[in-house]
């Protein structure tokens, strides 16, 4: 772990670590943010906890924070709304800007952008009140996956193996979103690829293979058990590793992501074709999280990773206002 100089600490300024929030992923955000806060403070950074569910964002400006580390997940933190507020306040923040955050949060819109840019992603259908569910099954086949397109952490997701299960799966997802995403099921291996940087300098970190109990990488197995196994770098041949990393970098840039993100990938067992599922523009930073795992595989400590992400904080639209 490297040591920050006093000059570097001063340049980072007064930092707010935003975590908690009002989304369904509040519990995970608290774990992420607590870890980030402790890491930054251990490096001497003047970092402070800030929960937008309990405090007004106006206090960020009133208390003269110089930059923000966003450790919020889901709605009101990862969907562009917070990013827009920070742009208005003139406070640099980590991660993607308003548009990329908003598009990346919506799995349906992400697929539209990716397909327009030639990125490989599973076939899908959007389900609303007028959708013919029999046609969805005919087009996508069984099994298929039903998702709430604006949720993360596997919230509101169901694997449907029989036609009669589809309505209940749709109703579960509708508890979270008005529209529902049905997706072709890909039988194979599961991977996640973290990324750092922006524009041409953006790069994929080592690929992580995820092997969950009975193939079920759900909310519990993601965060609260030690039964899920992770392999980093993933045991893939060099050519396939490079191809997947190139594709996720292409997908990241297509959405206009900045700072850092994580993209989930499936590798079909039958023909070794890979498919990109979704992007997380404010990934988890818990003890089980994948971005720190990939960074460690490159020799970067959790604390140094947090500082690197914090250094990338910026305004994407305007310029930082001068303090009064």
CSV table of N, CA and C in Angstrom, one decimal, residues 253-319:
chain,number,residue,atom,x,y,z
A,253,UNK,N,-17.3,2.1,-23.5
A,253,UNK,CA,-17.1,3.3,-24.2
A,253,UNK,C,-18.4,3.7,-24.9
A,254,UNK,N,-19.1,2.6,-25.4
A,254,UNK,CA,-20.4,2.9,-26.2
A,254,UNK,C,-21.4,3.6,-25.3
A,255,UNK,N,-21.4,3.3,-24.0
A,255,UNK,CA,-22.3,3.9,-23.1
A,255,UNK,C,-21.8,5.2,-22.5
A,256,UNK,N,-20.5,5.5,-22.8
A,256,UNK,CA,-20.0,6.8,-22.3
A,256,UNK,C,-19.6,6.7,-20.9
A,257,UNK,N,-19.3,5.5,-20.4
A,257,UNK,CA,-18.9,5.4,-18.9
A,257,UNK,C,-17.6,6.0,-18.6
A,258,UNK,N,-17.4,6.4,-17.4
A,258,UNK,CA,-16.2,7.1,-17.0
A,258,UNK,C,-15.8,6.6,-15.6
A,259,UNK,N,-14.5,6.7,-15.3
A,259,UNK,CA,-14.1,6.4,-13.9
A,259,UNK,C,-13.9,5.0,-13.6
A,260,UNK,N,-15.0,4.3,-13.5
A,260,UNK,CA,-14.9,2.9,-13.2
A,260,UNK,C,-16.3,2.2,-13.4
A,261,UNK,N,-16.4,1.0,-13.6
A,261,UNK,CA,-17.6,0.2,-13.8
A,261,UNK,C,-17.3,-1.3,-13.7
A,262,UNK,N,-18.3,-2.0,-13.8
A,262,UNK,CA,-18.2,-3.5,-13.9
A,262,UNK,C,-19.2,-4.0,-14.8
A,263,UNK,N,-18.8,-4.9,-15.8
A,263,UNK,CA,-19.7,-5.5,-16.7
A,263,UNK,C,-19.7,-7.0,-16.5
A,264,UNK,N,-21.0,-7.6,-16.5
A,264,UNK,CA,-21.2,-9.0,-16.3
A,264,UNK,C,-21.3,-9.7,-17.6
A,265,UNK,N,-20.7,-10.9,-17.7
A,265,UNK,CA,-20.6,-11.6,-19.0
A,265,UNK,C,-20.9,-13.1,-18.8
A,266,UNK,N,-21.6,-13.7,-19.7
A,266,UNK,CA,-21.8,-15.1,-19.7
A,266,UNK,C,-21.1,-15.8,-20.9
A,267,UNK,N,-20.5,-16.9,-20.7
A,267,UNK,CA,-19.9,-17.7,-21.8
A,267,UNK,C,-20.7,-18.9,-22.1
A,268,UNK,N,-21.3,-19.0,-23.2
A,268,UNK,CA,-22.1,-20.2,-23.5
A,268,UNK,C,-21.3,-21.4,-23.7
A,269,UNK,N,-21.7,-22.5,-23.0
A,269,UNK,CA,-20.9,-23.7,-22.9
A,269,UNK,C,-20.9,-24.4,-24.3
A,270,UNK,N,-22.0,-24.3,-25.0
A,270,UNK,CA,-22.1,-25.1,-26.2
A,270,UNK,C,-21.2,-24.7,-27.3
A,271,UNK,N,-20.9,-23.4,-27.4
A,271,UNK,CA,-20.1,-22.9,-28.6
A,271,UNK,C,-19.0,-21.9,-28.2
A,272,UNK,N,-18.9,-21.6,-26.8
A,272,UNK,CA,-17.9,-20.7,-26.3
A,272,UNK,C,-18.1,-19.2,-26.8
A,273,UNK,N,-19.4,-18.9,-27.2
A,273,UNK,CA,-19.7,-17.5,-27.5
A,273,UNK,C,-20.0,-16.8,-26.2
A,274,UNK,N,-19.6,-15.5,-26.1
A,274,UNK,CA,-19.8,-14.8,-24.9
A,274,UNK,C,-20.9,-13.7,-25.1
A,275,UNK,N,-21.6,-13.3,-24.1
A,275,UNK,CA,-22.7,-12.4,-24.1
A,275,UNK,C,-22.5,-11.4,-22.9
A,276,UNK,N,-22.7,-10.1,-23.2
A,276,UNK,CA,-22.6,-9.1,-22.1
A,276,UNK,C,-24.0,-8.9,-21.6
A,277,UNK,N,-24.2,-8.9,-20.2
A,277,UNK,CA,-25.5,-8.8,-19.6
A,277,UNK,C,-25.9,-7.4,-19.2
A,278,UNK,N,-25.0,-6.8,-18.4
A,278,UNK,CA,-25.3,-5.5,-17.9
A,278,UNK,C,-24.1,-4.8,-17.4
A,279,UNK,N,-24.2,-3.5,-17.1
A,279,UNK,CA,-23.1,-2.7,-16.6
A,279,UNK,C,-23.5,-2.2,-15.2
A,280,UNK,N,-22.6,-2.1,-14.3
A,280,UNK,CA,-22.8,-1.5,-13.0
A,280,UNK,C,-21.9,-0.3,-13.0
A,281,UNK,N,-22.4,0.9,-12.9
A,281,UNK,CA,-21.6,2.1,-13.0
A,281,UNK,C,-21.2,2.6,-11.6
A,282,UNK,N,-21.7,2.0,-10.6
A,282,UNK,CA,-21.3,2.3,-9.2
A,282,UNK,C,-21.2,0.9,-8.5
A,283,UNK,N,-20.1,0.1,-8.8
A,283,UNK,CA,-20.1,-1.2,-8.4
A,283,UNK,C,-19.9,-1.3,-6.8
A,284,UNK,N,-20.1,-2.5,-6.3
A,284,UNK,CA,-20.0,-2.8,-4.9
A,284,UNK,C,-18.5,-2.7,-4.5
A,285,UNK,N,-18.3,-2.3,-3.2
A,285,UNK,CA,-17.0,-2.2,-2.7
A,285,UNK,C,-17.0,-2.9,-1.3
A,286,UNK,N,-17.7,-4.0,-1.2
A,286,UNK,CA,-17.8,-4.7,0.1
A,286,UNK,C,-16.6,-5.7,0.1
A,287,UNK,N,-16.6,-6.5,1.2
A,287,UNK,CA,-15.5,-7.5,1.3
A,287,UNK,C,-15.7,-8.6,0.3
A,288,UNK,N,-16.9,-8.8,-0.3
A,288,UNK,CA,-17.1,-9.8,-1.3
A,288,UNK,C,-17.1,-9.2,-2.7
A,289,UNK,N,-16.8,-8.0,-2.8
A,289,UNK,CA,-17.0,-7.3,-4.1
A,289,UNK,C,-15.9,-7.6,-5.1
A,290,UNK,N,-16.2,-7.5,-6.4
A,290,UNK,CA,-15.4,-8.0,-7.5
A,290,UNK,C,-14.4,-7.0,-8.0
A,291,UNK,N,-14.7,-5.7,-8.0
A,291,UNK,CA,-13.7,-4.7,-8.4
A,291,UNK,C,-12.4,-4.7,-7.5
A,292,UNK,N,-12.5,-4.7,-6.2
A,292,UNK,CA,-11.3,-4.9,-5.4
A,292,UNK,C,-10.6,-6.2,-5.6
A,293,UNK,N,-11.3,-7.2,-5.9
A,293,UNK,CA,-10.7,-8.5,-6.1
A,293,UNK,C,-9.8,-8.5,-7.4
A,294,UNK,N,-10.4,-7.9,-8.5
A,294,UNK,CA,-9.6,-7.8,-9.7
A,294,UNK,C,-8.4,-6.9,-9.5
A,295,UNK,N,-8.6,-5.8,-8.8
A,295,UNK,CA,-7.4,-4.9,-8.5
A,295,UNK,C,-6.3,-5.6,-7.7
A,296,UNK,N,-6.7,-6.4,-6.8
A,296,UNK,CA,-5.7,-7.1,-6.0
A,296,UNK,C,-4.9,-8.1,-6.9
A,297,UNK,N,-5.6,-8.6,-7.9
A,297,UNK,CA,-4.9,-9.5,-8.8
A,297,UNK,C,-3.8,-8.8,-9.6
A,298,UNK,N,-4.0,-7.5,-9.7
A,298,UNK,CA,-2.9,-6.7,-10.4
A,298,UNK,C,-2.0,-6.1,-9.4
A,299,UNK,N,-2.1,-6.4,-8.1
A,299,UNK,CA,-1.2,-5.8,-7.1
A,299,UNK,C,-1.6,-4.5,-6.5
A,300,UNK,N,-2.9,-4.1,-6.7
A,300,UNK,CA,-3.4,-2.9,-6.1
A,300,UNK,C,-4.2,-3.2,-4.9
A,301,UNK,N,-3.9,-2.6,-3.8
A,301,UNK,CA,-4.6,-2.8,-2.5
A,301,UNK,C,-6.0,-2.1,-2.6
A,302,UNK,N,-6.9,-2.5,-1.7
A,302,UNK,CA,-8.2,-1.9,-1.6
A,302,UNK,C,-8.1,-0.4,-1.4
A,303,UNK,N,-7.2,0.0,-0.4
A,303,UNK,CA,-7.0,1.4,-0.1
A,303,UNK,C,-6.5,2.2,-1.3
A,304,UNK,N,-5.5,1.6,-2.0
A,304,UNK,CA,-5.0,2.3,-3.2
A,304,UNK,C,-6.0,2.4,-4.3
A,305,UNK,N,-6.8,1.4,-4.4
A,305,UNK,CA,-7.9,1.4,-5.4
A,305,UNK,C,-8.9,2.6,-5.1
A,306,UNK,N,-9.3,2.7,-3.8
A,306,UNK,CA,-10.2,3.8,-3.4
A,306,UNK,C,-9.6,5.1,-3.8
A,307,UNK,N,-8.3,5.3,-3.5
A,307,UNK,CA,-7.7,6.6,-3.8
A,307,UNK,C,-7.7,6.8,-5.3
A,308,UNK,N,-7.4,5.8,-6.1
A,308,UNK,CA,-7.3,5.9,-7.6
A,308,UNK,C,-8.7,6.4,-8.1
A,309,UNK,N,-9.7,5.7,-7.6
A,309,UNK,CA,-11.1,6.1,-8.1
A,309,UNK,C,-11.4,7.5,-7.6
A,310,UNK,N,-11.1,7.9,-6.4
A,310,UNK,CA,-11.3,9.2,-5.9
A,310,UNK,C,-10.6,10.3,-6.7
A,311,UNK,N,-9.4,10.0,-7.1
A,311,UNK,CA,-8.6,10.9,-7.9
A,311,UNK,C,-9.3,11.2,-9.3
A,312,UNK,N,-10.0,10.2,-9.8
A,312,UNK,CA,-10.7,10.4,-11.1
A,312,UNK,C,-12.0,11.2,-11.0
A,313,UNK,N,-12.4,11.7,-9.8
A,313,UNK,CA,-13.6,12.4,-9.6
A,313,UNK,C,-13.5,13.7,-10.5
A,314,UNK,N,-14.7,14.0,-11.2
A,314,UNK,CA,-14.7,15.1,-12.0
A,314,UNK,C,-16.1,15.6,-12.3
A,315,UNK,N,-16.2,16.8,-12.8
A,315,UNK,CA,-17.5,17.2,-13.4
A,315,UNK,C,-17.5,16.9,-14.9
A,316,UNK,N,-18.6,16.4,-15.4
A,316,UNK,CA,-18.7,16.0,-16.7
A,316,UNK,C,-19.3,17.0,-17.6
A,317,UNK,N,-20.0,18.0,-17.1
A,317,UNK,CA,-20.7,19.0,-17.8
A,317,UNK,C,-20.0,20.4,-17.6
A,318,UNK,N,-20.1,20.9,-16.4
A,318,UNK,CA,-19.5,22.2,-16.1
A,318,UNK,C,-18.2,22.1,-15.4
A,319,UNK,N,-17.8,23.2,-14.9
A,319,UNK,CA,-16.5,23.3,-14.2
A,319,UNK,C,-16.8,23.6,-12.7
